[in-house]
CSV table of C-alpha atoms and ligand atoms in Angstrom, one decimal:
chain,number,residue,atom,x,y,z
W,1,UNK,CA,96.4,145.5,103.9
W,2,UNK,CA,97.1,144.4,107.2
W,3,UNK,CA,100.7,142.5,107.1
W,4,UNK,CA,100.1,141.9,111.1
W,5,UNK,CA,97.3,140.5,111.4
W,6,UNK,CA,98.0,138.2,108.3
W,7,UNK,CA,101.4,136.9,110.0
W,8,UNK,CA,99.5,136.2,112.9
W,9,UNK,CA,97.3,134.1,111.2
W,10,UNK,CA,100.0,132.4,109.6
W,11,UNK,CA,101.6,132.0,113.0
W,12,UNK,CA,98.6,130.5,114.8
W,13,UNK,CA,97.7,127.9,111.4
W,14,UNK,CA,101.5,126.8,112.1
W,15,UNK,CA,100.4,125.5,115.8
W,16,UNK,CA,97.9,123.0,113.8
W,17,UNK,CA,99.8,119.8,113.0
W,18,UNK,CA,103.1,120.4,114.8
W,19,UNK,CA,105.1,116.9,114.5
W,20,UNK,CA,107.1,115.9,117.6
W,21,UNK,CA,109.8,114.9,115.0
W,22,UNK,CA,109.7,118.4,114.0
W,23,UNK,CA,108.0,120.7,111.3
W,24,UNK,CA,104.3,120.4,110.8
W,25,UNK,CA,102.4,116.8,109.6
W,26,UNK,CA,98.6,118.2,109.4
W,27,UNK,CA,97.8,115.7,106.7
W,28,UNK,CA,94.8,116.4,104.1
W,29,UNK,CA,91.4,115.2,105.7
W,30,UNK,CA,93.1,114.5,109.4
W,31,UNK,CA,91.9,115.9,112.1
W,32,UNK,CA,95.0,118.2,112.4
W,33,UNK,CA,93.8,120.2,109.1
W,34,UNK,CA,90.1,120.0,110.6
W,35,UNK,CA,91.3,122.1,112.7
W,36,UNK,CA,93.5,124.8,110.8
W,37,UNK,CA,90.3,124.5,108.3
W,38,UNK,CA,88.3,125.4,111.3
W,39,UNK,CA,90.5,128.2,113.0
W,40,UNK,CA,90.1,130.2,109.1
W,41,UNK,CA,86.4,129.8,109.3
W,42,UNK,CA,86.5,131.5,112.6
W,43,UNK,CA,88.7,133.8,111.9
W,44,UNK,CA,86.5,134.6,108.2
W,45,UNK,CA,83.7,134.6,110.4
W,46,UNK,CA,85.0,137.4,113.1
W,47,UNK,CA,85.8,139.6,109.9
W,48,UNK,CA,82.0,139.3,109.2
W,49,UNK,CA,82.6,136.9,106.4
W,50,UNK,CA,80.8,133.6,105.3
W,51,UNK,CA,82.6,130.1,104.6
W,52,UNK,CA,81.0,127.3,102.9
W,53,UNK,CA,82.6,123.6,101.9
W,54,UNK,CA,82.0,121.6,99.0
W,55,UNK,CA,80.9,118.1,98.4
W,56,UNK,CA,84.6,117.6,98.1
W,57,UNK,CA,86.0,119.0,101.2
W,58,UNK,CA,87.3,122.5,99.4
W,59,UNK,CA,86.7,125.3,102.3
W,60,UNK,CA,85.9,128.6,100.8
W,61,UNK,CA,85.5,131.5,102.4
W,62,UNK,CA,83.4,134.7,101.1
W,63,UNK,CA,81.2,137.9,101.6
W,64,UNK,CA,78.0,137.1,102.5
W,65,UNK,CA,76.6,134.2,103.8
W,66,UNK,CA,76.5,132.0,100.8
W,67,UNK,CA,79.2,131.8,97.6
W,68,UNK,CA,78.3,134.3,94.9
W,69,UNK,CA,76.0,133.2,92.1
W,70,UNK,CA,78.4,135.3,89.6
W,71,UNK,CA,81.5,134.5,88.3
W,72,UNK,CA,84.3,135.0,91.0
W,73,UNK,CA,88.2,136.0,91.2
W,74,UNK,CA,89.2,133.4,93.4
W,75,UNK,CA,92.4,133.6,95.4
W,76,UNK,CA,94.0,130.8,97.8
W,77,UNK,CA,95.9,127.3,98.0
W,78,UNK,CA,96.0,124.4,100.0
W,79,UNK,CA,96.1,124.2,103.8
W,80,UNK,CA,97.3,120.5,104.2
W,81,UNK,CA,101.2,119.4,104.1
W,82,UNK,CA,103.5,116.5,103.7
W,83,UNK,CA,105.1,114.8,106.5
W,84,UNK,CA,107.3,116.8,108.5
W,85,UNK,CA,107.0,120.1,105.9
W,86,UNK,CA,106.7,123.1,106.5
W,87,UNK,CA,104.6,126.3,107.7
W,88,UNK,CA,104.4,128.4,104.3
W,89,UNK,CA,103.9,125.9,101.7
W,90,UNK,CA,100.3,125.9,101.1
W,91,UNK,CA,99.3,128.5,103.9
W,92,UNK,CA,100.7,131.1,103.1
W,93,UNK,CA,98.2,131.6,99.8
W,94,UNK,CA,95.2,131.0,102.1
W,95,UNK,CA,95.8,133.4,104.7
W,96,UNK,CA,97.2,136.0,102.3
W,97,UNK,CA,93.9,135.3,100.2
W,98,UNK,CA,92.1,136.0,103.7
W,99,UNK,CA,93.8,139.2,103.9
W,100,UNK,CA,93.3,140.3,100.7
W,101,UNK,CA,89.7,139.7,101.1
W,102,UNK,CA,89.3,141.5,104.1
W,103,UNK,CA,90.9,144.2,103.0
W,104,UNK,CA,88.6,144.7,100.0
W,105,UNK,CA,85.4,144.3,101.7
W,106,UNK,CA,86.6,146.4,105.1
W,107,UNK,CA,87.7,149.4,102.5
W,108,UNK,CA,85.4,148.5,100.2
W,109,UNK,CA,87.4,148.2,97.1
W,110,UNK,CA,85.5,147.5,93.7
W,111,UNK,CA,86.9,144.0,91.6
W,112,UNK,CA,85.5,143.0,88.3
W,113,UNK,CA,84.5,139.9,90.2
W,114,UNK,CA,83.5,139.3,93.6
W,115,UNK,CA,86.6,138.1,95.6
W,116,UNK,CA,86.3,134.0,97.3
W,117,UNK,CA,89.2,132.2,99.2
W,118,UNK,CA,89.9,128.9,98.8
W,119,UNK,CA,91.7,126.3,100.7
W,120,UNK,CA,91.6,123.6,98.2
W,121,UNK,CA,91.4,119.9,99.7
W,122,UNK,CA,94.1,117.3,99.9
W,123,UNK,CA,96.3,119.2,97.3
W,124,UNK,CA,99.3,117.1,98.7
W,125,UNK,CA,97.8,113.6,98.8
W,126,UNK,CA,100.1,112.7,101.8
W,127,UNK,CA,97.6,110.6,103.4
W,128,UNK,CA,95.2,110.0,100.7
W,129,UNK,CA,96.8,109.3,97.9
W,130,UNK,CA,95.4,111.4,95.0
W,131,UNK,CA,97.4,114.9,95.3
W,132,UNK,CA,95.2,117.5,93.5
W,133,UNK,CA,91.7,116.0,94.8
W,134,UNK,CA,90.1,119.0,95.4
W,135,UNK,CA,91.2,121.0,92.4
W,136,UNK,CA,90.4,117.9,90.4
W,137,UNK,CA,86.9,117.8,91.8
W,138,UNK,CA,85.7,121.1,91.1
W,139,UNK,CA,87.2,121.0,87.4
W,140,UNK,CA,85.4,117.8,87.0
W,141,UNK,CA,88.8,115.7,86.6
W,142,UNK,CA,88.5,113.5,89.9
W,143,UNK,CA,87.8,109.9,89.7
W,144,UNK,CA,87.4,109.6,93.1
W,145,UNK,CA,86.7,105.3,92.8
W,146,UNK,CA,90.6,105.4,92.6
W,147,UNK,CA,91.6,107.5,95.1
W,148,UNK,CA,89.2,106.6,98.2
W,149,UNK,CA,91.5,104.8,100.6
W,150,UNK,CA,94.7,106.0,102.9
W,151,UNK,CA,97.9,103.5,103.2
W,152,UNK,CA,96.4,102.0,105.8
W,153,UNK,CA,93.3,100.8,104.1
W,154,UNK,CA,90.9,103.6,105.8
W,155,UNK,CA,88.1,104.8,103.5
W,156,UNK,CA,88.2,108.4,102.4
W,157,UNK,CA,84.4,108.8,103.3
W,158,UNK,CA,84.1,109.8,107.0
W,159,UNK,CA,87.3,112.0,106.8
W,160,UNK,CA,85.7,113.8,104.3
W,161,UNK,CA,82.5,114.0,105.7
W,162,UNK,CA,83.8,115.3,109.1
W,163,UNK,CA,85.5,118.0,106.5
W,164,UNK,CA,82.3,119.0,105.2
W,165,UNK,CA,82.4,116.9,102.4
W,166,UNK,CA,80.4,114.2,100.8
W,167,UNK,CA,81.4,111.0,98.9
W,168,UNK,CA,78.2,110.5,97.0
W,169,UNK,CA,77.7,113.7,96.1
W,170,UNK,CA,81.2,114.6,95.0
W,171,UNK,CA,80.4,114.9,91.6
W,172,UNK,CA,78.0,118.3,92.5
W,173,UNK,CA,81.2,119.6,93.5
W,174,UNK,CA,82.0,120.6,90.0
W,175,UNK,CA,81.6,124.7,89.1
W,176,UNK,CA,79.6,125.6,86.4
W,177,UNK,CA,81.3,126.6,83.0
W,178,UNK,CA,82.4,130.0,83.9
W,179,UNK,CA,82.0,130.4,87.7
W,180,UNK,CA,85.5,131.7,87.9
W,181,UNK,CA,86.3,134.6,86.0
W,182,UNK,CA,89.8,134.6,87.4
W,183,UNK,CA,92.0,132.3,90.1
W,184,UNK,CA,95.5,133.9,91.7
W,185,UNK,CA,97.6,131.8,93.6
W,186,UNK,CA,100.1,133.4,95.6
W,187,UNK,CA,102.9,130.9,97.2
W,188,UNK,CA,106.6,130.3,98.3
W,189,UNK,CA,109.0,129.8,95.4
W,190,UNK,CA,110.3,126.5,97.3
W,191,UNK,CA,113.0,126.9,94.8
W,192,UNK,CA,116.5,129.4,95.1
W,193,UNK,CA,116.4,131.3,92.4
W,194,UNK,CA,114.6,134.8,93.6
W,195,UNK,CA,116.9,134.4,96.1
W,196,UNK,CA,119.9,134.1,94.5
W,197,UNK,CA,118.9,137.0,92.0
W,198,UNK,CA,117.6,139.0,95.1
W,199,UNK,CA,114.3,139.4,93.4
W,200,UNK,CA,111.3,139.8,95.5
W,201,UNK,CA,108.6,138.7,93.3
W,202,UNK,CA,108.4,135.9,90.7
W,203,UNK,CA,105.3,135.6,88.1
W,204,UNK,CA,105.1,132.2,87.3
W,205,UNK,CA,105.0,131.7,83.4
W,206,UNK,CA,103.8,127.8,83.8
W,207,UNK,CA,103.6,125.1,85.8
W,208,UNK,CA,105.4,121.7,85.2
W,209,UNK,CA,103.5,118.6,84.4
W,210,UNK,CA,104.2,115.6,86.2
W,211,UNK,CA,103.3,111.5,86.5
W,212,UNK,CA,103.7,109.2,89.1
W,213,UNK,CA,104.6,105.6,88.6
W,214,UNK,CA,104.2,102.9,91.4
W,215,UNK,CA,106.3,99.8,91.2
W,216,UNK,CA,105.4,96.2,92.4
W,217,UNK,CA,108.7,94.3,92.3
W,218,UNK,CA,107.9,90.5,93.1
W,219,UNK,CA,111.1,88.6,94.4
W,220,UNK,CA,111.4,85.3,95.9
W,221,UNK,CA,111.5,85.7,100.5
W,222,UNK,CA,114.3,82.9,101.4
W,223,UNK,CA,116.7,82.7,103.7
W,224,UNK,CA,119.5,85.3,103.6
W,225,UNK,CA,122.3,82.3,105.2
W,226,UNK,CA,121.9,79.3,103.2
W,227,UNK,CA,120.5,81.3,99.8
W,228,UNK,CA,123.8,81.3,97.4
W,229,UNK,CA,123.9,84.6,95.8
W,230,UNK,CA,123.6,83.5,92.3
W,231,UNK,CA,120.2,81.5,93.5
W,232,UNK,CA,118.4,85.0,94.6
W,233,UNK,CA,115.9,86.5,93.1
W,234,UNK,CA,116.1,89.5,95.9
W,235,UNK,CA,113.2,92.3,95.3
W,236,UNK,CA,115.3,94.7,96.8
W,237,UNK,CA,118.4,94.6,94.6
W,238,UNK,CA,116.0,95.0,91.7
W,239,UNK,CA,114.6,98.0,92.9
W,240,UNK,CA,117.7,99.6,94.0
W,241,UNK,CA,118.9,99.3,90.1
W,242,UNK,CA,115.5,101.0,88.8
W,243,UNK,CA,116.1,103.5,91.5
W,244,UNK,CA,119.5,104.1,89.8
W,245,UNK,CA,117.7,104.1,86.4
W,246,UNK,CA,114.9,106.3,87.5
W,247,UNK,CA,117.5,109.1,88.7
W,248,UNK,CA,119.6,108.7,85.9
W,249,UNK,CA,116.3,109.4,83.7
W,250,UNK,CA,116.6,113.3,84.2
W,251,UNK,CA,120.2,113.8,85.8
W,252,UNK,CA,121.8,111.7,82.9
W,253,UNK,CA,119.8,111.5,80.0
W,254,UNK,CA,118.3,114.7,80.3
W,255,UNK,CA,114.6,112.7,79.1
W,256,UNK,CA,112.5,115.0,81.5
W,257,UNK,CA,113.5,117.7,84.4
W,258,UNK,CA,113.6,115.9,87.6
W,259,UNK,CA,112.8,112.3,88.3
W,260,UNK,CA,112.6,111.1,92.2
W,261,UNK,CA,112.0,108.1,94.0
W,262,UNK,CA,110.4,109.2,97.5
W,263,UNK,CA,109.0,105.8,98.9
W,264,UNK,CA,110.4,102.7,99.0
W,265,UNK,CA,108.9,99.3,101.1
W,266,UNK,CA,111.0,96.2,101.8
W,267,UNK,CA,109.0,93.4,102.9
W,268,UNK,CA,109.1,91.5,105.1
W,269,UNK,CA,112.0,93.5,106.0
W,270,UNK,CA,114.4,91.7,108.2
W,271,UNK,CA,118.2,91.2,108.4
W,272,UNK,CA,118.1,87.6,108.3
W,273,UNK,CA,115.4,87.8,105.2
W,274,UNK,CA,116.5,88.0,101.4
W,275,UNK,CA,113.3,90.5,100.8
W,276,UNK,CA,111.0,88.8,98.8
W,277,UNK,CA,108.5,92.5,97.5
W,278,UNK,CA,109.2,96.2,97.5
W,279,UNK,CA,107.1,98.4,96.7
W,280,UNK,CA,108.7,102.3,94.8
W,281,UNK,CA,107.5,105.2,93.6
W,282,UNK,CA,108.5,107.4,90.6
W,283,UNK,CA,107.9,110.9,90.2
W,284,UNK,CA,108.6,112.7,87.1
W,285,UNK,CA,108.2,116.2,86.1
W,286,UNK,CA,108.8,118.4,82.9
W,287,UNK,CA,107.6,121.5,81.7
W,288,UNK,CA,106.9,119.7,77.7
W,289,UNK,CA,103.8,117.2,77.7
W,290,UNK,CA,105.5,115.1,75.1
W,291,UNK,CA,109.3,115.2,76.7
W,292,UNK,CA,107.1,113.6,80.3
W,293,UNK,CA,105.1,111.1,77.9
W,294,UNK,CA,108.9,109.6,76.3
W,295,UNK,CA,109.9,109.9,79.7
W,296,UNK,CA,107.0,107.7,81.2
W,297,UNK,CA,107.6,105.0,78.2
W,298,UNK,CA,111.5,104.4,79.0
W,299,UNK,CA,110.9,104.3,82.5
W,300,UNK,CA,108.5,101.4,81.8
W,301,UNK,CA,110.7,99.7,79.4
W,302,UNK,CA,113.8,100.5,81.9
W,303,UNK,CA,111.2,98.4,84.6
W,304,UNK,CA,110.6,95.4,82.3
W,305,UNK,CA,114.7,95.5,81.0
W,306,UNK,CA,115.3,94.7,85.0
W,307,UNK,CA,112.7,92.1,85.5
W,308,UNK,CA,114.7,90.5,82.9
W,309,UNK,CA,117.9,91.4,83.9
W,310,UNK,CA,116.9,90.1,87.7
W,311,UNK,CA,114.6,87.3,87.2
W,312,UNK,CA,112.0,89.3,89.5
W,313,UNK,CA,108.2,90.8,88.2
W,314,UNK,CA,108.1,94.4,88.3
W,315,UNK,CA,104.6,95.5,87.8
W,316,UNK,CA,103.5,99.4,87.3
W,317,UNK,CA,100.7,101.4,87.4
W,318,UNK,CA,100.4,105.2,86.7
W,319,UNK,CA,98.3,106.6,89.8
W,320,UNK,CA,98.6,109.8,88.7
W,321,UNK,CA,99.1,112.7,85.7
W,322,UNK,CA,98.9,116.0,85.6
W,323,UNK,CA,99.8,118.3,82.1
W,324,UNK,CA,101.9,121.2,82.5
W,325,UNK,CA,100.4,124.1,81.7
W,326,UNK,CA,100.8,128.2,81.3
W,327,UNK,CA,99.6,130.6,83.3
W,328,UNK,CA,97.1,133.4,81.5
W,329,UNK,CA,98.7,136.2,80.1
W,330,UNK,CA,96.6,139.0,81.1
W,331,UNK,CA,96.7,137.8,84.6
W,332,UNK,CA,100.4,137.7,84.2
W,333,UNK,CA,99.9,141.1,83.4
W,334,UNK,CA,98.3,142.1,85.6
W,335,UNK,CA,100.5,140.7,88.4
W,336,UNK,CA,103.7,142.6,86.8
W,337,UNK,CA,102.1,145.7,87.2
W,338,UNK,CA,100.8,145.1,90.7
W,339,UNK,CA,104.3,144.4,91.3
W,340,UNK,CA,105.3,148.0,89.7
W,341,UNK,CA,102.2,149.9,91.1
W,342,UNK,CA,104.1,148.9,94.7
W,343,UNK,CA,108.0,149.1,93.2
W,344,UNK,CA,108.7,145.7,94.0
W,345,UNK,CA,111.5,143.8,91.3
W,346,UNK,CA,109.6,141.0,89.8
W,347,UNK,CA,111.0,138.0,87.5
W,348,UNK,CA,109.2,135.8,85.0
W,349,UNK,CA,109.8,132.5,85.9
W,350,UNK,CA,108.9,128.6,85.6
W,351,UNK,CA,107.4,126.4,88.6
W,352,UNK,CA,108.9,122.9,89.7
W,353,UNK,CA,106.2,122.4,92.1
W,354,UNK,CA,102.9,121.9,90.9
W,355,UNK,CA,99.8,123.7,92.2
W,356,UNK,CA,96.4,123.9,92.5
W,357,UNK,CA,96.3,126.1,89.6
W,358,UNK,CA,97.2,123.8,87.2
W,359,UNK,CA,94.1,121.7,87.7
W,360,UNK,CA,92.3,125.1,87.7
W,361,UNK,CA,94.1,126.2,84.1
W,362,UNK,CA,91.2,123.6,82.7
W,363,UNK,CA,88.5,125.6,83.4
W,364,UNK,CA,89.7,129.5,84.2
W,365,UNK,CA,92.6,131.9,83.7
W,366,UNK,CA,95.1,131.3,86.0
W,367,UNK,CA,97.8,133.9,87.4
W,368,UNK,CA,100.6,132.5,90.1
W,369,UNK,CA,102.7,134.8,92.2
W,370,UNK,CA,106.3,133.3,94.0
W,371,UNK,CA,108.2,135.1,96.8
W,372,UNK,CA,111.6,133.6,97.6
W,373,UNK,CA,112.0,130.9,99.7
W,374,UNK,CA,115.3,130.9,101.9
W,375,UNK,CA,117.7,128.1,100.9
W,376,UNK,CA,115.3,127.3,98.3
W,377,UNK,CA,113.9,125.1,100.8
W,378,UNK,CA,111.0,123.3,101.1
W,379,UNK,CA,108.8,120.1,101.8
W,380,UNK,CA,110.7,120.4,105.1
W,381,UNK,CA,110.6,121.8,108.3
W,382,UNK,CA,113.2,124.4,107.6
W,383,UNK,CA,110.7,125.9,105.0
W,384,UNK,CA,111.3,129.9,105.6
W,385,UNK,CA,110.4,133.4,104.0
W,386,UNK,CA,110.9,136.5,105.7
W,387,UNK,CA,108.1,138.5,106.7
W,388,UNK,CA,109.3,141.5,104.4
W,389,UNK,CA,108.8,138.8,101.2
W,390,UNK,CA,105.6,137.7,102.7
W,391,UNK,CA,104.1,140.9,103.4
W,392,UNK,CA,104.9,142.4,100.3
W,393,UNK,CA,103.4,139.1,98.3
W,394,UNK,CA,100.3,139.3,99.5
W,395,UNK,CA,100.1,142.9,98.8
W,396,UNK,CA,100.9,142.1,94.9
W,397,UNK,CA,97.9,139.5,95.3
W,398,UNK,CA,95.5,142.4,96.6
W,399,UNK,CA,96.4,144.6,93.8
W,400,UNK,CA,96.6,142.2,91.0
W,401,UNK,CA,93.0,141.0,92.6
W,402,UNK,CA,92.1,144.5,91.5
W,403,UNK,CA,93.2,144.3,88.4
W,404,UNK,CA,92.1,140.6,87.3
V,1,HGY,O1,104.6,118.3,95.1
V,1,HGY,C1,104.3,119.4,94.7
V,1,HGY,O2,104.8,119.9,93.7
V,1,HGY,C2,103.4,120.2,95.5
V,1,HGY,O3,104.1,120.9,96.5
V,1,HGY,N1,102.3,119.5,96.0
V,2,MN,MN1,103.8,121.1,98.6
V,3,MN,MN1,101.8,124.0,97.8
């Protein structure tokens, strides 16, 4: 494998997307991951390799000039970001998964399967808001009527077209049973513990399951001088207290792992203004179906408590749920002794995030491979691993490629 030339690929998909405000913005199906999608093509295409996207935007990039009839090991992630995140998260699975491949078809190296990259579309939803689309697409989970416009009210349907995609047609972007004998994702942990425990290589056990809940809190807009206080019905003091409740979910009553609120709109937003809407997410995660499910009911009837408690409407809708899941033991496996064949410590371990793989669990086996993440940082732009750690990740990806 060539560590080199992977970092440099790494380096140049980090000058895609670079946000003035700092770290990397390069947004699923903007025209700043057009053109990371269209620097890997190029760069598949000088290794003598072919690329081909889906009807749902998903780049992949393979031997030959089409993708193989046969079932494939696939390897890769997701080459979008959030806002302001950073250069590994995400990118660092696709242009490991380039390496790998062009290691194995420039030396030649037999797999059970034939080996495809994928860089799997809009898997953060920071623009369009459906994270997952591209792993729910091909696994035949999409409902892509809910998930078709941006914040701003832009359809999804000339982005995605300009990616290579098509709208209509999104529903051929399902694989056939069986077209993927096996799917490796390597990533950063974005979490502290390898290193804290000064273990190079984790080997992700499952994936954590997770809802989110948006919230439509419905005051009364008046005047914020001549309003007595006990004559309010302020949207924003409402959703402050579920913001509270929300929080206190996991970090009091233990009901799920991690609960966050990460947007919150004030309208009409003013000084002089008692705010009469805001608008709030929820995100909740757990590694038990049925612990996220209880979690997902209180945090309803929490909702409806403070409507009553306020004299405001809260209204919620669930725009999206995805089920935890376990990763395949043989591919597991075969990632710990990929990890042994090159001496490399490795830890079983849990992920917080949640992947592309977990969409992909539906349909294939599923093996994930962590390397640490400095600080445990990530989702921002001091997201950092050390070339060492990345290096000798994507080397336990070619040889557990070998062995899947
Ligand atoms: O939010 C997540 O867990 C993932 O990084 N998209
Ligand atoms: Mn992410
Ligand atoms: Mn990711």
């Amino acid at each position: 494998m060539n560590g080199t030339r992977m970092l440099a690929d790494l380096d140049e998909l980090a000058t895609y997307g670079v946000d003035p405000g700092g770290g990397l913005s390069r947004l699923g199906f903007t025209a700043e991951e057009d053109s990371a999608r269209r620097f890997l093509r190029e760069a598949a295409g000088r290794a003598g390799l072919g690329s081909t996207v889906d009807q749902a935007g998903n780049l992949f990039l393979h031997p030959g000039k089409a993708l193989p009839d046969d079932p494939v090991v696939l390897m890769g992630s997701h080459v979008d970001t959030v806002r302001r995140g950073g250069r590994f998260d995400g990118a660092y699975g696709v242009v490991a998964a380039l390496e790998v491949l062009r290691t194995l078809t420039e030396h030649d190296l037999p797999t059970r399967h034939a080996p495809v990259v994928v860089a799997f579309a809009n898997e953060e939803g920071a623009r369009f808001p459906c994270p997952f689309w591209g792993s729910l697409a091909v696994t035949g989970q999409l409902d892509a009527a809910a998930s078709t416009v941006d914040r701003a009210g832009h359809s999804i349907r000339e982005p995605l077209a300009r990616a290579g995609g098509d709208l209509d047609a999104i529903g051929d972007a399902v694989w056939p049973p069986g077209a993927v004998g096996a799917y490796l994702e390597l990533h950063i942990e974005q979490g502290p513990v390898l290193e804290s425990r000064g273990v190079p290589i984790g080997v992700v056990t499952g994936i954590v399951g997770r809802a989110i809940v948006e919230f439509d809190v419905r005051g009364r807009q008046n005047h914020a001088g001549t309003t007595p206080m006990d004559q309010r019905r302020d949207a924003l003091v409402a959703a402050a207290k579920l913001v509270l409740r929300i929080e206190a979910l996991s970090a009091e009553r233990n009901l799920c792992a991690v609960s966050t609120v990460g947007e919150l709109g004030v309208e009409p937003g003013q000084a002089n203004v008692v705010p009469g809407r805001a608008r709030l997410t929820a995100e909740i995660r757990d590694l038990d179906a049925a612990r996220l499910e209880v979690a997902e009911a209180v945090l309803r009837e929490e909702a409806a408590r403070i409507a009553r408690e306020t004299g405001v409407g809260i209204e919620c809708v669930t725009t999206m749920r995805s089920a935890p899941v376990r990763t395949a033991p043989p591919l597991r496996a075969a990632i710990e002794a990929a990890a042994a064949d090159l001496a490399l410590p490795a830890m079983a371990m849990p992920s917080g995030a949640g992947h592309d793989a977990q969409l992909i669990a539906a349909v294939a086996p599923v093996g994930m491979i962590f390397v640490p993440s400095r600080g445990g940082i990530s989702h921002a732009p001091e997201e950092y691993t050390a070339p060492t750690h990345l290096v000798a990740g994507a080397n336990v990806l070619l040889h557990a490629a070998l062995r899947a």
